[in-house]
Amino acid sequence: MGFFSYLRSTILSKVVMAVTGAILVLYVIVHTAGNMLIYFGKDTLNSYSAFLHSLGPILWIIRFVLILSAILHIITSIKLKFENWGAKPTKYAVKKYFKAKFTSRTMIWTGLMVLCFVVYHLLHFTFRTTNPQHYYPEFYQPHNAVSSILLERFDVYRMVVLGFKDPLISLVYIVGVIIVGFHLDHAIQSMFQTLGFNQKHYFPTIQKCSTTLAIIIVLCLISIPITILLGLVGGGI
């Protein structure tokens, strides 16, 4: 089994789920903060994008960690879900969920939908294959006097605005982000439970914080396509 030998242990599998989940949640938070720079104008967002690409090998290491985390998270979640189904081969005539929230009962399904949304997002804004007409390069002369070479900088701002001016694309993103929010809400709670932070006197606070964080992330991200559709952002493009 090699690299995936940890799957033999349910405890180790849950730990891997928690750790990879924590990495992905952290990325979502940073990614959301970066996207919010669109409200500071074209140059700010494009400069941020140029900075990320200037990281070179460091950026690829970050990408590798994220991809590996996502793969391990998906494989482990499927394994644990099958284990859970196997432990309950017979279905009750009447289902009683009591403490089980909607988000916790649909984790595997929202997870698969999030995966599809992420793939589309990468094809759209990273690989620029779904709507190549939304990509326009911007040339600029660097302010550093040492270099006189004309560099190429991606006009991320224009690409985002042109993309979200399409109502259908905006709708896909709004729905996709809401699904991410549902998944994120329970994922954070599950992560803390797995790591042992599930005491009665403070876990309700963790639940409230995870829900609040998920709502904030959803509101921040869906605000971008909404404000662009309304012409409040990028109206001159």
Coordinates of C-alpha atoms in Angstrom, one line a residue:
M1 CA 0.0 0.0 0.0
G2 CA 3.0 2.2 0.4
F3 CA 2.3 5.9 0.8
F4 CA -1.4 5.3 1.6
S5 CA -0.7 2.7 4.3
Y6 CA -2.1 5.1 6.9
L7 CA -5.6 4.3 5.4
R8 CA -5.4 1.0 7.3
S9 CA -5.9 2.9 10.6
T10 CA -9.1 4.8 11.1
I11 CA -7.4 7.1 13.7
L12 CA -4.6 8.0 11.4
S13 CA -7.1 8.6 8.6
K14 CA -9.0 11.0 10.7
V15 CA -5.8 12.8 11.6
V16 CA -4.8 13.1 8.0
M17 CA -8.3 14.4 7.2
A18 CA -7.9 17.1 10.0
V19 CA -4.4 18.2 9.0
T20 CA -5.1 18.4 5.3
G21 CA -8.4 20.1 6.0
A22 CA -6.6 22.7 8.1
I23 CA -4.2 23.4 5.3
L24 CA -7.0 23.8 2.8
V25 CA -9.0 26.0 5.1
L26 CA -6.0 28.2 5.6
Y27 CA -5.6 28.5 1.9
V28 CA -9.3 29.5 1.4
I29 CA -8.8 32.3 4.0
V30 CA -5.7 33.6 2.3
H31 CA -7.2 33.2 -1.1
T32 CA -10.3 35.1 0.0
A33 CA -8.2 37.9 1.4
G34 CA -6.2 38.1 -1.9
N35 CA -9.4 38.3 -3.9
M36 CA -10.7 41.2 -1.8
L37 CA -7.8 43.3 -3.2
I38 CA -10.0 43.8 -6.3
Y39 CA -11.8 46.6 -4.3
F40 CA -8.5 48.5 -4.0
G41 CA -8.3 48.8 -7.8
K42 CA -6.6 47.3 -10.8
D43 CA -3.0 48.0 -10.0
T44 CA -3.3 46.6 -6.5
L45 CA -4.8 43.3 -7.6
N46 CA -2.4 43.0 -10.6
S47 CA 0.6 43.8 -8.4
Y48 CA -0.5 41.1 -5.9
S49 CA -0.8 38.6 -8.7
A50 CA 2.7 39.6 -10.1
F51 CA 4.1 39.2 -6.6
L52 CA 2.8 35.6 -6.3
H53 CA 4.3 34.7 -9.6
S54 CA 7.6 36.3 -8.6
L55 CA 7.9 33.7 -5.8
G56 CA 9.0 31.2 -8.4
P57 CA 10.0 27.8 -6.8
I58 CA 8.3 28.8 -3.5
L59 CA 5.0 29.2 -5.3
W60 CA 5.4 25.7 -6.8
I61 CA 6.1 24.2 -3.4
I62 CA 2.9 25.8 -2.1
R63 CA 1.0 24.5 -5.0
F64 CA 2.4 21.0 -4.5
V65 CA 1.5 21.0 -0.8
L66 CA -2.1 22.2 -1.7
I67 CA -2.5 19.6 -4.5
L68 CA -1.1 16.8 -2.2
S69 CA -3.4 17.9 0.6
A70 CA -6.4 17.9 -1.6
I71 CA -5.7 14.4 -3.0
L72 CA -5.1 13.0 0.5
H73 CA -8.2 14.8 1.8
I74 CA -10.4 13.4 -1.0
I75 CA -9.1 9.8 -0.8
T76 CA -9.3 9.7 3.0
S77 CA -12.8 11.2 3.1
I78 CA -14.1 8.6 0.6
K79 CA -12.4 5.8 2.6
L80 CA -13.9 7.0 5.9
K81 CA -17.4 7.4 4.3
F82 CA -17.3 3.8 3.0
E83 CA -16.3 2.7 6.5
N84 CA -19.2 4.6 7.9
W85 CA -21.6 3.0 5.5
G86 CA -20.2 -0.4 6.1
A87 CA -20.7 0.0 9.9
K88 CA -24.4 0.7 9.3
P89 CA -25.5 -1.9 6.6
T90 CA -29.2 -1.7 7.6
K91 CA -31.2 1.5 7.4
Y92 CA -33.6 2.5 10.1
A93 CA -37.3 2.8 9.1
V94 CA -37.3 6.3 10.6
K95 CA -34.2 8.5 10.5
K96 CA -33.5 10.6 13.6
Y97 CA -30.6 13.0 13.2
F98 CA -30.8 14.8 16.5
K99 CA -27.4 16.5 16.7
A100 CA -26.4 15.8 13.1
K101 CA -26.6 19.0 11.1
F102 CA -27.5 19.2 7.4
T103 CA -23.9 20.2 6.7
S104 CA -22.5 17.2 8.4
R105 CA -24.9 14.7 6.7
T106 CA -24.0 16.0 3.2
M107 CA -20.2 16.4 3.6
I108 CA -19.3 13.8 1.0
W109 CA -21.7 15.3 -1.6
T110 CA -20.8 18.9 -1.0
G111 CA -17.1 17.8 -1.1
L112 CA -17.6 16.3 -4.6
M113 CA -19.4 19.5 -5.7
V114 CA -16.6 21.6 -4.3
L115 CA -14.1 19.5 -6.3
C116 CA -16.1 20.1 -9.5
F117 CA -16.2 23.8 -8.7
V118 CA -12.5 24.0 -8.0
V119 CA -11.7 22.3 -11.3
Y120 CA -13.9 24.7 -13.2
H121 CA -12.3 27.7 -11.3
L122 CA -8.8 26.5 -12.3
L123 CA -9.8 26.0 -15.9
H124 CA -11.3 29.5 -16.0
F125 CA -8.9 31.7 -14.1
T126 CA -5.6 29.7 -13.8
F127 CA -5.3 27.8 -17.1
R128 CA -7.6 30.2 -19.0
T129 CA -9.1 27.4 -21.2
T130 CA -12.8 27.8 -20.7
N131 CA -13.0 31.5 -21.6
P132 CA -9.7 32.6 -23.2
Q133 CA -11.3 35.8 -24.5
H134 CA -11.3 37.1 -20.9
Y135 CA -7.5 37.1 -20.7
Y136 CA -5.6 40.2 -21.7
P137 CA -1.9 40.8 -21.0
E138 CA -0.7 44.2 -19.8
F139 CA 2.8 45.4 -20.5
Y140 CA 4.6 47.7 -18.1
Q141 CA 8.0 49.2 -17.6
P142 CA 9.2 48.2 -14.1
H143 CA 10.0 51.0 -11.7
N144 CA 13.3 49.4 -10.7
A145 CA 15.9 51.4 -12.5
V146 CA 18.3 48.5 -12.5
S147 CA 16.2 46.6 -15.0
S148 CA 15.2 48.1 -18.3
I149 CA 13.7 44.9 -19.7
L150 CA 10.0 45.1 -20.7
L151 CA 8.1 42.6 -18.5
E152 CA 4.7 41.1 -19.1
R153 CA 2.2 41.2 -16.3
F154 CA -1.2 39.4 -16.5
D155 CA -4.1 41.8 -16.2
V156 CA -5.9 39.7 -13.6
Y157 CA -8.3 42.6 -12.8
R158 CA -9.6 42.8 -16.4
M159 CA -9.8 39.1 -16.7
V160 CA -11.9 38.8 -13.5
V161 CA -14.2 41.7 -14.5
L162 CA -14.8 40.3 -18.0
G163 CA -15.5 36.9 -16.6
F164 CA -18.0 38.0 -14.0
K165 CA -19.8 40.3 -16.4
D166 CA -21.3 37.1 -17.8
P167 CA -24.4 36.4 -15.7
L168 CA -24.1 32.7 -16.2
I169 CA -20.5 32.5 -15.0
S170 CA -21.3 34.7 -12.0
L171 CA -24.3 32.4 -11.1
V172 CA -22.0 29.4 -11.3
Y173 CA -19.5 31.1 -8.9
I174 CA -22.2 32.3 -6.5
V175 CA -23.7 28.8 -6.2
G176 CA -20.3 27.2 -6.0
V177 CA -19.1 29.5 -3.2
I178 CA -22.2 28.9 -1.2
I179 CA -21.6 25.1 -1.5
V180 CA -18.0 25.8 -0.3
G181 CA -19.4 27.6 2.7
F182 CA -21.7 24.7 3.7
H183 CA -18.7 22.3 3.4
L184 CA -16.4 24.6 5.2
D185 CA -18.8 25.1 8.1
H186 CA -18.8 21.5 9.2
A187 CA -15.2 20.8 8.0
I188 CA -13.8 23.2 10.6
Q189 CA -15.9 21.8 13.4
S190 CA -14.9 18.2 12.4
M191 CA -11.2 19.2 12.3
F192 CA -11.3 20.5 15.9
Q193 CA -13.2 17.4 17.0
T194 CA -10.6 15.1 15.4
L195 CA -7.8 17.0 17.1
G196 CA -9.5 16.6 20.5
F197 CA -10.9 20.1 20.9
N198 CA -14.5 18.9 21.5
Q199 CA -15.1 19.7 25.2
K200 CA -18.7 20.7 26.0
H201 CA -17.7 24.0 27.7
Y202 CA -16.0 25.5 24.6
F203 CA -17.0 23.4 21.5
P204 CA -20.2 25.4 21.0
T205 CA -18.0 28.5 20.6
I206 CA -16.0 26.7 18.0
Q207 CA -19.2 25.8 16.2
K208 CA -20.3 29.4 16.2
C209 CA -16.9 30.6 15.0
S210 CA -16.8 28.1 12.2
T211 CA -20.2 29.1 11.0
T212 CA -19.3 32.8 11.2
L213 CA -16.1 32.3 9.3
A214 CA -17.9 30.3 6.6
I215 CA -20.5 33.1 6.2
I216 CA -17.8 35.8 6.0
I217 CA -15.9 33.9 3.3
V218 CA -19.1 33.3 1.3
L219 CA -20.2 36.9 1.6
C220 CA -16.8 38.2 0.6
L221 CA -16.4 36.0 -2.4
I222 CA -19.9 36.3 -3.8
S223 CA -19.7 40.1 -3.4
I224 CA -17.2 40.2 -6.3
P225 CA -19.4 38.8 -9.1
I226 CA -22.4 40.7 -7.6
T227 CA -20.7 44.1 -7.6
I228 CA -19.2 43.5 -11.0
L229 CA -22.7 42.6 -12.4
L230 CA -24.1 45.8 -10.9
G231 CA -21.3 47.8 -12.4
L232 CA -19.9 48.9 -9.1
V233 CA -16.5 47.3 -9.9
G234 CA -14.8 47.4 -13.2
G235 CA -17.5 49.6 -14.8
G236 CA -15.0 51.1 -17.2
I237 CA -14.0 47.8 -18.8

